[in-house]
Every structure is written in structure tokens, then in C-alpha cells.
CSV table of N, CA and C in Angstrom, one decimal:
chain,number,residue,atom,x,y,z
A,82,MET,N,-16.1,30.8,12.8
A,82,MET,CA,-15.2,29.5,12.2
A,82,MET,C,-15.7,28.6,11.5
A,83,LYS,N,-15.3,28.3,10.4
A,83,LYS,CA,-15.8,27.4,9.5
A,83,LYS,C,-15.9,25.9,10.1
A,84,ARG,N,-16.8,25.3,9.7
A,84,ARG,CA,-16.9,24.1,9.9
A,84,ARG,C,-16.8,23.1,8.7
A,85,ILE,N,-15.8,22.1,8.4
A,85,ILE,CA,-15.7,21.3,7.6
A,85,ILE,C,-16.7,20.1,7.8
A,86,VAL,N,-17.5,19.5,6.8
A,86,VAL,CA,-18.3,18.4,6.9
A,86,VAL,C,-18.3,17.4,5.9
A,87,ASN,N,-17.8,16.0,6.5
A,87,ASN,CA,-17.9,15.0,5.6
A,87,ASN,C,-18.6,14.0,5.5
A,88,PHE,N,-19.4,13.9,4.5
A,88,PHE,CA,-20.3,12.9,4.4
A,88,PHE,C,-20.1,11.3,3.9
A,89,ASN,N,-18.8,11.0,4.1
A,89,ASN,CA,-18.1,9.9,4.2
A,89,ASN,C,-17.7,9.4,5.5
A,90,SER,N,-18.2,8.2,6.3
A,90,SER,CA,-17.7,7.7,7.0
A,90,SER,C,-16.1,7.5,7.5
A,91,PHE,N,-15.6,7.1,6.1
A,91,PHE,CA,-13.9,7.1,5.8
A,91,PHE,C,-13.6,7.6,4.8
A,92,ASN,N,-12.4,8.0,5.1
A,92,ASN,CA,-12.1,8.4,3.7
A,92,ASN,C,-10.1,8.9,3.8
A,93,VAL,N,-9.6,8.4,2.9
A,93,VAL,CA,-7.9,8.7,2.9
A,93,VAL,C,-7.5,9.2,1.5
A,94,PHE,N,-6.9,10.4,2.0
A,94,PHE,CA,-6.1,10.9,0.8
A,94,PHE,C,-4.9,11.8,0.8
A,95,SER,N,-4.2,12.2,0.1
A,95,SER,CA,-3.2,13.1,0.3
A,95,SER,C,-3.1,14.3,-0.6
A,96,ILE,N,-2.5,15.8,0.1
A,96,ILE,CA,-2.5,16.6,-0.7
A,96,ILE,C,-1.0,17.4,-0.3
A,97,GLU,N,-0.5,17.9,-1.3
A,97,GLU,CA,0.7,18.8,-1.3
A,97,GLU,C,0.5,20.3,-1.4
A,98,LYS,N,0.8,20.9,-0.4
A,98,LYS,CA,0.8,22.2,-0.5
A,98,LYS,C,1.9,23.0,-0.2
A,99,GLU,N,2.1,24.3,-1.0
A,99,GLU,CA,2.9,25.5,-0.7
A,99,GLU,C,2.6,26.4,0.6
A,100,SER,N,1.5,26.4,0.5
A,100,SER,CA,0.9,27.6,1.2
A,100,SER,C,-0.6,27.1,1.7
A,101,TRP,N,-0.8,27.3,2.7
A,101,TRP,CA,-2.4,27.1,3.5
A,101,TRP,C,-3.3,27.7,2.8
A,102,ASP,N,-4.3,27.2,2.5
A,102,ASP,CA,-5.4,28.1,2.0
A,102,ASP,C,-6.8,27.8,2.6
A,103,ILE,N,-6.7,27.0,3.6
A,103,ILE,CA,-8.3,26.7,4.4
A,103,ILE,C,-8.3,27.7,5.6
A,104,GLU,N,-9.1,28.4,6.0
A,104,GLU,CA,-9.3,29.1,7.2
A,104,GLU,C,-9.3,28.3,8.6
A,105,TYR,N,-9.0,28.9,9.5
A,105,TYR,CA,-9.2,27.8,11.0
A,105,TYR,C,-10.5,27.5,10.7
A,106,HIS,N,-10.4,26.3,10.8
A,106,HIS,CA,-11.8,25.3,11.0
A,106,HIS,C,-11.7,24.1,11.9
A,107,ASN,N,-12.9,23.4,12.2
A,107,ASN,CA,-13.0,22.4,12.9
A,107,ASN,C,-14.0,21.3,12.1
A,108,HIS,N,-14.2,20.2,12.7
A,108,HIS,CA,-14.8,19.2,11.6
A,108,HIS,C,-16.1,18.5,12.4
A,109,ASN,N,-16.8,17.5,11.5
A,109,ASN,CA,-17.6,16.8,12.2
A,109,ASN,C,-17.3,15.2,12.1
A,110,PHE,N,-15.8,15.4,12.1
A,110,PHE,CA,-15.1,13.7,12.2
A,110,PHE,C,-13.8,14.0,13.2
A,111,TYR,N,-13.3,12.6,12.9
A,111,TYR,CA,-12.0,12.5,13.5
A,111,TYR,C,-11.0,12.5,12.5
A,112,GLU,N,-9.8,13.0,12.7
A,112,GLU,CA,-8.7,13.1,11.6
A,112,GLU,C,-7.5,12.8,12.2
A,113,LEU,N,-6.9,12.0,11.6
A,113,LEU,CA,-5.4,11.6,11.6
A,113,LEU,C,-4.8,12.4,10.1
A,114,ILE,N,-3.9,13.3,10.6
A,114,ILE,CA,-3.0,13.7,9.9
A,114,ILE,C,-1.5,13.7,10.0
A,115,ILE,N,-0.8,12.9,8.7
A,115,ILE,CA,0.3,12.3,9.2
A,115,ILE,C,1.0,13.6,7.7
A,116,ILE,N,2.3,13.8,8.6
A,116,ILE,CA,3.3,14.9,7.7
A,116,ILE,C,4.1,13.7,6.8
A,117,GLU,N,3.8,13.8,5.5
A,117,GLU,CA,4.7,12.9,4.8
A,117,GLU,C,5.9,13.6,4.7
A,118,ASN,N,6.4,14.8,4.4
A,118,ASN,CA,7.6,15.5,4.1
A,118,ASN,C,7.2,17.2,4.4
A,119,GLY,N,8.0,18.1,4.3
A,119,GLY,CA,7.9,19.5,4.8
A,119,GLY,C,8.0,19.8,6.0
A,120,LYS,N,7.6,21.2,6.6
A,120,LYS,CA,7.7,21.5,7.8
A,120,LYS,C,7.1,22.8,8.0
A,121,GLY,N,6.7,23.1,9.1
A,121,GLY,CA,5.7,24.4,9.2
A,121,GLY,C,5.3,24.6,10.3
A,122,THR,N,4.5,25.0,10.8
A,122,THR,CA,3.7,25.3,12.1
A,122,THR,C,2.3,24.7,12.2
A,123,HIS,N,1.6,24.3,13.2
A,123,HIS,CA,0.3,23.7,13.4
A,123,HIS,C,-0.4,24.5,14.2
A,124,HIS,N,-1.6,25.1,13.7
A,124,HIS,CA,-2.2,25.9,14.9
A,124,HIS,C,-3.2,25.3,15.4
A,125,LEU,N,-3.4,24.9,16.5
A,125,LEU,CA,-4.6,24.0,17.0
A,125,LEU,C,-5.1,24.2,18.4
A,126,ASN,N,-6.5,24.4,18.2
A,126,ASN,CA,-6.9,24.9,19.6
A,126,ASN,C,-6.1,25.9,20.3
A,127,GLY,N,-5.9,27.1,19.5
A,127,GLY,CA,-5.3,28.4,20.0
A,127,GLY,C,-3.7,28.1,20.4
A,128,ILE,N,-3.1,26.9,20.0
A,128,ILE,CA,-1.8,26.7,20.6
A,128,ILE,C,-0.9,26.6,19.0
A,129,THR,N,0.3,27.0,19.3
A,129,THR,CA,1.2,26.8,17.9
A,129,THR,C,2.1,26.1,18.2
A,130,PHE,N,2.7,25.1,17.0
A,130,PHE,CA,4.1,24.4,17.6
A,130,PHE,C,4.2,24.0,16.2
A,131,PRO,N,5.7,23.8,16.2
A,131,PRO,CA,5.9,23.0,14.7
A,131,PRO,C,5.7,21.8,14.2
A,132,TYR,N,5.6,21.7,13.3
A,132,TYR,CA,5.5,20.3,12.6
A,132,TYR,C,6.6,20.0,11.6
A,133,GLN,N,7.1,18.4,11.6
A,133,GLN,CA,7.8,18.0,10.4
A,133,GLN,C,7.5,16.7,9.9
A,134,LYS,N,8.6,16.4,9.1
A,134,LYS,CA,8.2,14.6,8.5
A,134,LYS,C,8.0,13.9,9.5
A,135,GLY,N,7.0,13.2,9.3
A,135,GLY,CA,6.7,12.1,10.2
A,135,GLY,C,5.9,12.4,11.3
A,136,ASP,N,5.7,13.5,11.5
A,136,ASP,CA,4.5,13.8,12.8
A,136,ASP,C,3.2,13.3,12.5
A,137,ILE,N,2.5,13.1,13.4
A,137,ILE,CA,1.0,12.5,13.3
A,137,ILE,C,0.1,13.1,14.3
A,138,PHE,N,-1.0,14.0,13.7
A,138,PHE,CA,-1.8,14.4,14.9
A,138,PHE,C,-3.1,13.7,14.6
A,139,LEU,N,-3.9,13.6,15.8
A,139,LEU,CA,-4.7,13.4,16.0
A,139,LEU,C,-5.8,14.3,16.7
A,140,LEU,N,-7.0,14.5,15.4
A,140,LEU,CA,-7.8,15.7,15.8
A,140,LEU,C,-9.4,15.0,16.1
A,141,ARG,N,-9.8,15.6,17.1
A,141,ARG,CA,-11.6,15.3,17.5
A,141,ARG,C,-12.2,16.6,16.7
A,142,PRO,N,-13.5,15.7,16.5
A,142,PRO,CA,-14.7,16.6,15.7
A,142,PRO,C,-14.6,18.2,16.6
A,143,SER,N,-14.4,18.6,17.7
A,143,SER,CA,-14.2,19.7,18.4
A,143,SER,C,-13.1,20.5,18.1
A,144,ASP,N,-12.0,19.8,17.9
A,144,ASP,CA,-10.5,20.7,17.5
A,144,ASP,C,-10.6,21.5,16.4
A,145,ALA,N,-10.1,22.8,16.7
A,145,ALA,CA,-9.8,23.7,15.5
A,145,ALA,C,-8.6,23.8,15.3
A,146,HIS,N,-8.4,23.8,13.9
A,146,HIS,CA,-6.8,24.1,13.5
A,146,HIS,C,-6.6,24.7,12.3
A,147,GLU,N,-5.4,24.9,11.7
A,147,GLU,CA,-4.7,25.4,10.6
A,147,GLU,C,-3.2,25.1,10.5
A,148,PHE,N,-2.9,25.3,9.3
A,148,PHE,CA,-1.2,25.2,9.2
A,148,PHE,C,-1.0,26.6,8.7
A,149,THR,N,0.3,26.8,9.1
A,149,THR,CA,1.4,27.3,8.2
A,149,THR,C,2.5,26.9,7.5
A,150,ILE,N,2.5,27.0,6.3
A,150,ILE,CA,3.6,26.2,5.8
A,150,ILE,C,4.7,26.8,5.5
A,151,GLN,N,5.9,26.3,6.0
A,151,GLN,CA,7.2,26.8,5.9
A,151,GLN,C,7.9,26.3,4.8
A,152,ASN,N,8.2,25.0,4.5
A,152,ASN,CA,8.4,24.0,3.4
A,152,ASN,C,7.6,23.4,2.7
A,153,LYS,N,7.2,23.3,1.4
A,153,LYS,CA,6.5,22.7,0.7
A,153,LYS,C,5.9,21.1,1.6
A,154,THR,N,4.4,20.9,1.7
A,154,THR,CA,4.2,19.8,2.9
A,154,THR,C,3.0,19.0,2.0
A,155,ARG,N,3.9,17.4,2.1
A,155,ARG,CA,2.6,16.7,1.8
A,155,ARG,C,2.0,16.0,3.2
A,156,PHE,N,0.6,16.3,3.0
A,156,PHE,CA,0.0,15.7,3.9
A,156,PHE,C,-1.1,14.4,3.8
A,157,ILE,N,-0.9,13.4,4.6
A,157,ILE,CA,-1.9,12.2,4.4
A,157,ILE,C,-2.9,12.5,5.5
A,158,TYR,N,-4.2,12.5,4.8
A,158,TYR,CA,-5.3,12.5,5.8
A,158,TYR,C,-6.2,11.2,5.7
A,159,ILE,N,-6.4,10.7,7.3
A,159,ILE,CA,-7.3,9.7,7.6
A,159,ILE,C,-8.5,10.1,8.3
A,160,LYS,N,-9.7,10.4,7.8
A,160,LYS,CA,-10.6,10.8,8.1
A,160,LYS,C,-12.0,9.9,8.5
A,161,PHE,N,-12.3,9.8,9.7
A,161,PHE,CA,-13.2,8.6,9.9
A,161,PHE,C,-14.1,9.2,11.4
A,162,THR,N,-15.3,8.5,11.4
A,162,THR,CA,-16.4,8.8,12.2
A,162,THR,C,-16.5,8.0,13.4
A,163,GLU,N,-17.2,8.3,14.3
A,163,GLU,CA,-17.4,7.6,15.4
A,163,GLU,C,-18.1,6.0,14.8
A,164,GLU,N,-19.1,6.4,14.0
A,164,GLU,CA,-19.9,5.1,13.6
A,164,GLU,C,-19.1,4.3,12.9
A,165,TYR,N,-18.4,5.1,12.0
A,165,TYR,CA,-17.3,4.1,11.4
A,165,TYR,C,-16.5,3.2,12.2
A,166,LEU,N,-15.8,3.4,13.3
A,166,LEU,CA,-15.2,3.0,14.3
A,166,LEU,C,-16.0,1.7,15.1
A,167,TRP,N,-17.2,2.1,15.0
A,167,TRP,CA,-18.3,1.0,15.9
A,167,TRP,C,-18.6,0.1,14.7
A,168,GLU,N,-18.8,0.4,13.6
A,168,GLU,CA,-19.6,-0.4,12.6
A,168,GLU,C,-18.3,-1.3,11.9
A,169,ASN,N,-17.2,-1.0,11.9
A,169,ASN,CA,-16.3,-1.5,11.4
A,169,ASN,C,-15.1,-2.1,11.9
A,170,LEU,N,-15.0,-2.0,13.2
A,170,LEU,CA,-13.5,-2.0,14.1
A,170,LEU,C,-13.9,-2.6,15.6
A,171,LEU,N,-15.0,-2.3,16.0
A,171,LEU,CA,-15.7,-2.9,17.2
A,171,LEU,C,-16.4,-4.0,17.3
A,172,MET,N,-17.0,-4.3,16.3
A,172,MET,CA,-18.0,-5.5,16.2
A,172,MET,C,-17.3,-6.8,16.5
A,173,ASN,N,-17.8,-7.5,17.3
A,173,ASN,CA,-16.9,-8.7,18.3
A,173,ASN,C,-15.5,-8.8,18.2
A,174,LYS,N,-15.1,-7.6,18.9
A,174,LYS,CA,-13.7,-7.2,19.0
A,174,LYS,C,-13.4,-7.5,20.6
A,175,THR,N,-12.5,-7.6,20.8
A,175,THR,CA,-12.0,-7.5,22.5
A,175,THR,C,-12.5,-6.2,23.1
A,176,ASN,N,-12.5,-6.5,24.5
A,176,ASN,CA,-13.1,-5.5,25.3
A,176,ASN,C,-11.9,-4.3,25.3
A,177,GLU,N,-10.5,-5.0,25.4
A,177,GLU,CA,-9.3,-4.2,25.5
A,177,GLU,C,-9.2,-2.9,24.3
A,178,LEU,N,-9.4,-3.3,23.0
A,178,LEU,CA,-9.6,-2.6,22.0
A,178,LEU,C,-11.1,-1.7,22.1
A,179,LYS,N,-11.9,-2.2,22.6
A,179,LYS,CA,-13.0,-1.1,22.8
A,179,LYS,C,-12.7,-0.3,23.9
A,180,LYS,N,-12.0,-0.6,24.9
A,180,LYS,CA,-11.5,0.3,25.7
A,180,LYS,C,-10.6,1.4,25.2
A,181,ILE,N,-9.9,1.2,24.1
A,181,ILE,CA,-8.8,2.2,23.7
A,181,ILE,C,-9.8,2.9,22.8
A,182,ILE,N,-10.8,2.6,22.1
A,182,ILE,CA,-11.4,3.5,21.2
A,182,ILE,C,-12.3,4.4,22.2
A,183,GLN,N,-13.0,4.0,23.2
A,183,GLN,CA,-13.9,4.7,24.3
A,183,GLN,C,-12.8,5.7,24.5
A,184,LEU,N,-11.5,5.6,25.1
A,184,LEU,CA,-10.7,6.8,25.7
A,184,LEU,C,-10.3,7.8,24.7
A,185,LEU,N,-10.5,7.2,23.2
A,185,LEU,CA,-9.8,8.0,22.2
A,185,LEU,C,-11.1,9.1,22.0
A,186,MET,N,-12.1,8.8,22.3
A,186,MET,CA,-13.3,9.4,21.8
A,186,MET,C,-13.6,10.0,23.2
A,187,GLU,N,-13.4,9.6,24.3
A,187,GLU,CA,-14.0,10.5,25.2
A,187,GLU,C,-12.8,11.4,26.2
A,188,ASP,N,-11.6,11.0,26.0
A,188,ASP,CA,-10.6,11.3,27.2
A,188,ASP,C,-10.5,13.0,26.6
A,189,ARG,N,-10.6,13.5,27.7
A,189,ARG,CA,-10.4,15.5,27.3
A,189,ARG,C,-8.8,15.8,27.6
A,190,SER,N,-8.0,14.8,28.0
A,190,SER,CA,-6.4,15.4,28.0
A,190,SER,C,-6.2,15.6,26.3
A,191,PHE,N,-5.3,16.1,26.1
A,191,PHE,CA,-5.0,16.4,24.4
A,191,PHE,C,-3.6,16.4,24.5
A,192,VAL,N,-3.0,15.7,23.4
A,192,VAL,CA,-1.5,15.6,23.0
A,192,VAL,C,-1.5,17.0,21.6
A,193,TYR,N,-1.1,17.9,21.9
A,193,TYR,CA,-1.0,19.0,20.9
A,193,TYR,C,0.2,18.6,19.9
A,194,GLU,N,1.3,18.0,20.5
A,194,GLU,CA,2.3,18.0,19.4
A,194,GLU,C,2.1,16.7,18.7
A,195,SER,N,2.8,16.0,17.9
A,195,SER,CA,3.0,14.8,17.2
A,195,SER,C,2.5,13.6,18.6
A,196,VAL,N,1.6,13.0,18.2
A,196,VAL,CA,1.3,11.9,19.1
A,196,VAL,C,2.3,10.6,19.1
A,197,ILE,N,3.0,10.7,18.3
A,197,ILE,CA,4.0,9.6,18.0
A,197,ILE,C,5.5,10.3,18.5
A,198,LYS,N,6.5,9.9,19.4
A,198,LYS,CA,7.5,10.0,19.7
A,198,LYS,C,8.8,9.3,19.1
A,199,ASN,N,8.5,8.0,19.1
A,199,ASN,CA,9.6,7.1,18.8
A,199,ASN,C,9.7,7.1,17.4
A,200,LYS,N,11.0,7.5,17.0
A,200,LYS,CA,11.5,7.6,15.8
A,200,LYS,C,11.3,6.6,14.7
A,201,SER,N,11.4,4.9,15.1
A,201,SER,CA,11.0,4.1,14.7
A,201,SER,C,9.4,4.0,14.4
A,202,ASP,N,8.7,4.1,15.5
A,202,ASP,CA,7.6,4.0,15.1
A,202,ASP,C,6.8,5.0,14.3
A,203,ARG,N,7.5,6.1,14.2
A,203,ARG,CA,7.0,7.2,13.3
A,203,ARG,C,7.0,6.9,11.6
A,204,ALA,N,8.5,6.1,11.6
A,204,ALA,CA,8.6,5.4,10.3
A,204,ALA,C,8.0,4.5,10.0
A,205,HIS,N,7.6,3.6,10.9
A,205,HIS,CA,6.4,2.6,10.5
A,205,HIS,C,5.3,3.1,10.0
A,206,LEU,N,4.6,4.0,10.7
A,206,LEU,CA,3.6,4.9,10.7
A,206,LEU,C,3.2,5.5,9.2
A,207,LEU,N,4.3,6.2,8.9
A,207,LEU,CA,4.4,6.7,7.8
A,207,LEU,C,4.3,5.7,6.4
A,208,GLN,N,5.2,4.8,6.7
A,208,GLN,CA,5.2,3.7,5.6
A,208,GLN,C,3.4,3.3,5.7
A,209,LEU,N,3.0,2.9,7.0
A,209,LEU,CA,1.5,2.0,6.8
A,209,LEU,C,0.5,3.3,6.2
A,210,SER,N,0.9,4.6,6.5
A,210,SER,CA,-0.1,5.4,6.0
A,210,SER,C,0.0,5.3,4.3
A,211,ARG,N,0.8,5.2,4.0
A,211,ARG,CA,1.2,5.2,2.6
A,211,ARG,C,0.6,4.0,1.9
A,212,ILE,N,0.7,3.1,2.7
A,212,ILE,CA,-0.1,1.9,2.2
A,212,ILE,C,-1.4,1.7,2.2
A,213,LEU,N,-2.0,2.6,3.2
A,213,LEU,CA,-3.4,2.7,3.4
A,213,LEU,C,-3.7,3.6,2.4
A,214,LEU,N,-3.2,4.6,1.9
A,214,LEU,CA,-3.6,5.6,0.8
A,214,LEU,C,-3.9,5.0,-0.3
A,215,HIS,N,-2.7,4.0,-0.5
A,215,HIS,CA,-2.8,3.3,-1.7
A,215,HIS,C,-3.9,2.1,-2.1
A,216,GLU,N,-4.3,1.6,-0.9
A,216,GLU,CA,-5.2,0.5,-0.9
A,216,GLU,C,-6.5,1.3,-1.0
A,217,PHE,N,-6.7,2.2,-0.2
A,217,PHE,CA,-8.2,3.0,-0.3
A,217,PHE,C,-8.2,3.7,-1.6
A,218,SER,N,-7.1,4.0,-2.5
A,218,SER,CA,-7.3,4.8,-3.5
A,218,SER,C,-7.5,3.8,-5.0
A,219,HIS,N,-7.1,2.5,-4.5
A,219,HIS,CA,-7.3,1.8,-5.7
A,219,HIS,C,-8.3,0.4,-5.6
A,220,LYS,N,-9.6,0.8,-6.2
A,220,LYS,CA,-10.8,-0.1,-5.8
A,220,LYS,C,-10.6,-1.4,-6.2
A,221,ASN,N,-9.9,-2.1,-5.8
A,221,ASN,CA,-9.9,-3.5,-5.8
A,221,ASN,C,-10.8,-4.3,-5.4
A,222,LEU,N,-11.1,-5.6,-5.4
A,222,LEU,CA,-12.0,-6.6,-4.8
A,222,LEU,C,-12.1,-6.6,-3.4
A,223,TYR,N,-10.8,-6.2,-2.6
A,223,TYR,CA,-11.0,-6.7,-1.1
A,223,TYR,C,-10.5,-5.0,-0.5
A,224,ASN,N,-10.5,-4.0,-1.4
A,224,ASN,CA,-9.9,-3.0,-0.5
A,224,ASN,C,-10.4,-2.3,0.6
A,225,LYS,N,-11.8,-2.5,0.7
A,225,LYS,CA,-12.5,-2.3,1.6
A,225,LYS,C,-12.0,-2.7,3.2
A,226,GLU,N,-12.0,-4.3,2.7
A,226,GLU,CA,-11.5,-5.0,3.9
A,226,GLU,C,-10.0,-4.8,4.2
A,227,ILE,N,-9.2,-4.7,3.1
A,227,ILE,CA,-8.0,-4.4,3.6
A,227,ILE,C,-7.6,-3.0,4.1
A,228,SER,N,-8.3,-1.9,3.6
A,228,SER,CA,-8.2,-0.8,4.1
A,228,SER,C,-8.8,-0.6,6.0
A,229,ILE,N,-9.6,-1.6,6.2
A,229,ILE,CA,-10.1,-1.7,7.6
A,229,ILE,C,-9.1,-2.1,8.5
A,230,ASP,N,-8.5,-3.3,8.0
A,230,ASP,CA,-7.5,-3.9,8.9
A,230,ASP,C,-6.0,-2.9,8.8
A,231,LEU,N,-5.7,-2.4,7.6
A,231,LEU,CA,-4.6,-1.5,7.8
A,231,LEU,C,-4.9,-0.1,9.0
A,232,PHE,N,-6.2,0.4,8.6
A,232,PHE,CA,-6.7,1.5,9.6
A,232,PHE,C,-6.5,0.7,11.3
A,233,GLN,N,-7.0,-0.3,11.2
A,233,GLN,CA,-6.8,-0.8,12.9
A,233,GLN,C,-5.6,-0.7,13.4
A,234,GLN,N,-4.4,-0.9,12.8
A,234,GLN,CA,-3.0,-1.1,13.0
A,234,GLN,C,-2.8,0.7,13.6
A,235,PHE,N,-3.5,1.4,13.5
A,235,PHE,CA,-2.9,2.7,13.8
A,235,PHE,C,-3.7,2.9,15.5
A,236,LEU,N,-4.3,1.7,15.7
A,236,LEU,CA,-5.2,2.6,17.0
A,236,LEU,C,-4.1,2.0,18.1
A,237,PRO,N,-3.3,1.0,18.2
A,237,PRO,CA,-2.6,1.0,19.3
A,237,PRO,C,-1.6,2.1,19.6
A,238,PHE,N,-1.2,2.8,18.5
A,238,PHE,CA,-0.6,4.0,18.5
A,238,PHE,C,-0.9,5.4,18.6
A,239,SER,N,-2.2,5.4,19.3
A,239,SER,CA,-3.1,6.7,19.6
A,239,SER,C,-2.0,7.0,20.8
A,240,PRO,N,-2.6,8.6,21.1
A,240,PRO,CA,-1.9,9.0,22.4
A,240,PRO,C,-2.0,7.8,23.5
A,241,GLU,N,-0.7,8.3,24.4
A,241,GLU,CA,-0.4,7.4,25.5
A,241,GLU,C,-1.8,7.3,26.3
A,242,ILE,N,-2.3,5.7,26.4
A,242,ILE,CA,-3.3,5.8,27.1
A,242,ILE,C,-3.0,4.8,28.3
A,243,PRO,N,-3.2,5.6,29.7
A,243,PRO,CA,-2.9,5.2,30.7
A,243,PRO,C,-3.4,3.9,31.3
């Protein structure tokens, strides 16, 4: 199996594909994948399920996946490392946020389908991901700080935490 290695601790970008050309793989980072439009199937850890506009997938470094695209799909990727979380989001933060991050990184239960079910939340997170993509892509004076603040808004929407 191929392993994709990212040398940046945080990266946000989008791609649009009519067919998937990346073999089944895993990563050395965490990844939020937001489906901006399109549909198809997501093959994740040996399980296959459909995806559509507004779906959001959280992948951990050990997860292996690939897509089969049915309709041209635009993906927004947010890639981040554990170090990025600790250095940028958890210093001087509340214990509650630290608990959420710890569960995110250690929890062995897994949500295979989209982590967000609520239609309104899906629309808000899709819009938030577009804003984050814009801020990250445009190197303005405070884009790093703004990107950190925007990314932090995704954390309360992580998979249902008991």
C-alpha cells in the first residue's frame, strides 16, 4: 500500500477530479475531506459507502482509503499533524478542548460515513471550509492567525464525542 507523506504541518487545498487516479493509500497526517460537489463511493479501511455534496470525512494517519468518482467531484482537503494541533490550538486552551483533541487522536471507534449528519451543520461547514481555503491560499498579513482560528471552528464538529 502506498503511504503519502506530507512535510507541512498544516495544508488546505482543493482539487476537482472526474476520475480518481491515486491508489489505495494512507498518510502520516490527519485529514478532513470535504465534498464540495459531486458523488461517488469512498473506500475506507476495506469498507465502501457512498459520498455526496456536503459530506465530511475525518481520516487518521493509519486509515487507508481511495475514492471512486461517479460525478465530477470537487474535494477540499485540510491536512494537519498532531504537532500542529498541540502547537497552534492547544497552548493555553481550556481542558475541554484538550479532551476533545485527545479523543480525536486516541479514540479507536470510527465513523465511516460523513461525520456530520445535520443538514444545516453540513452547509455551515462547507462554507467555513471555503473561507478557510481562501484565507490559507491568499498570503495576507494575518492569514496564519485567521487560518488557525477558522480551523479551530471545525473541532466542535468532530465525530460525536461521548
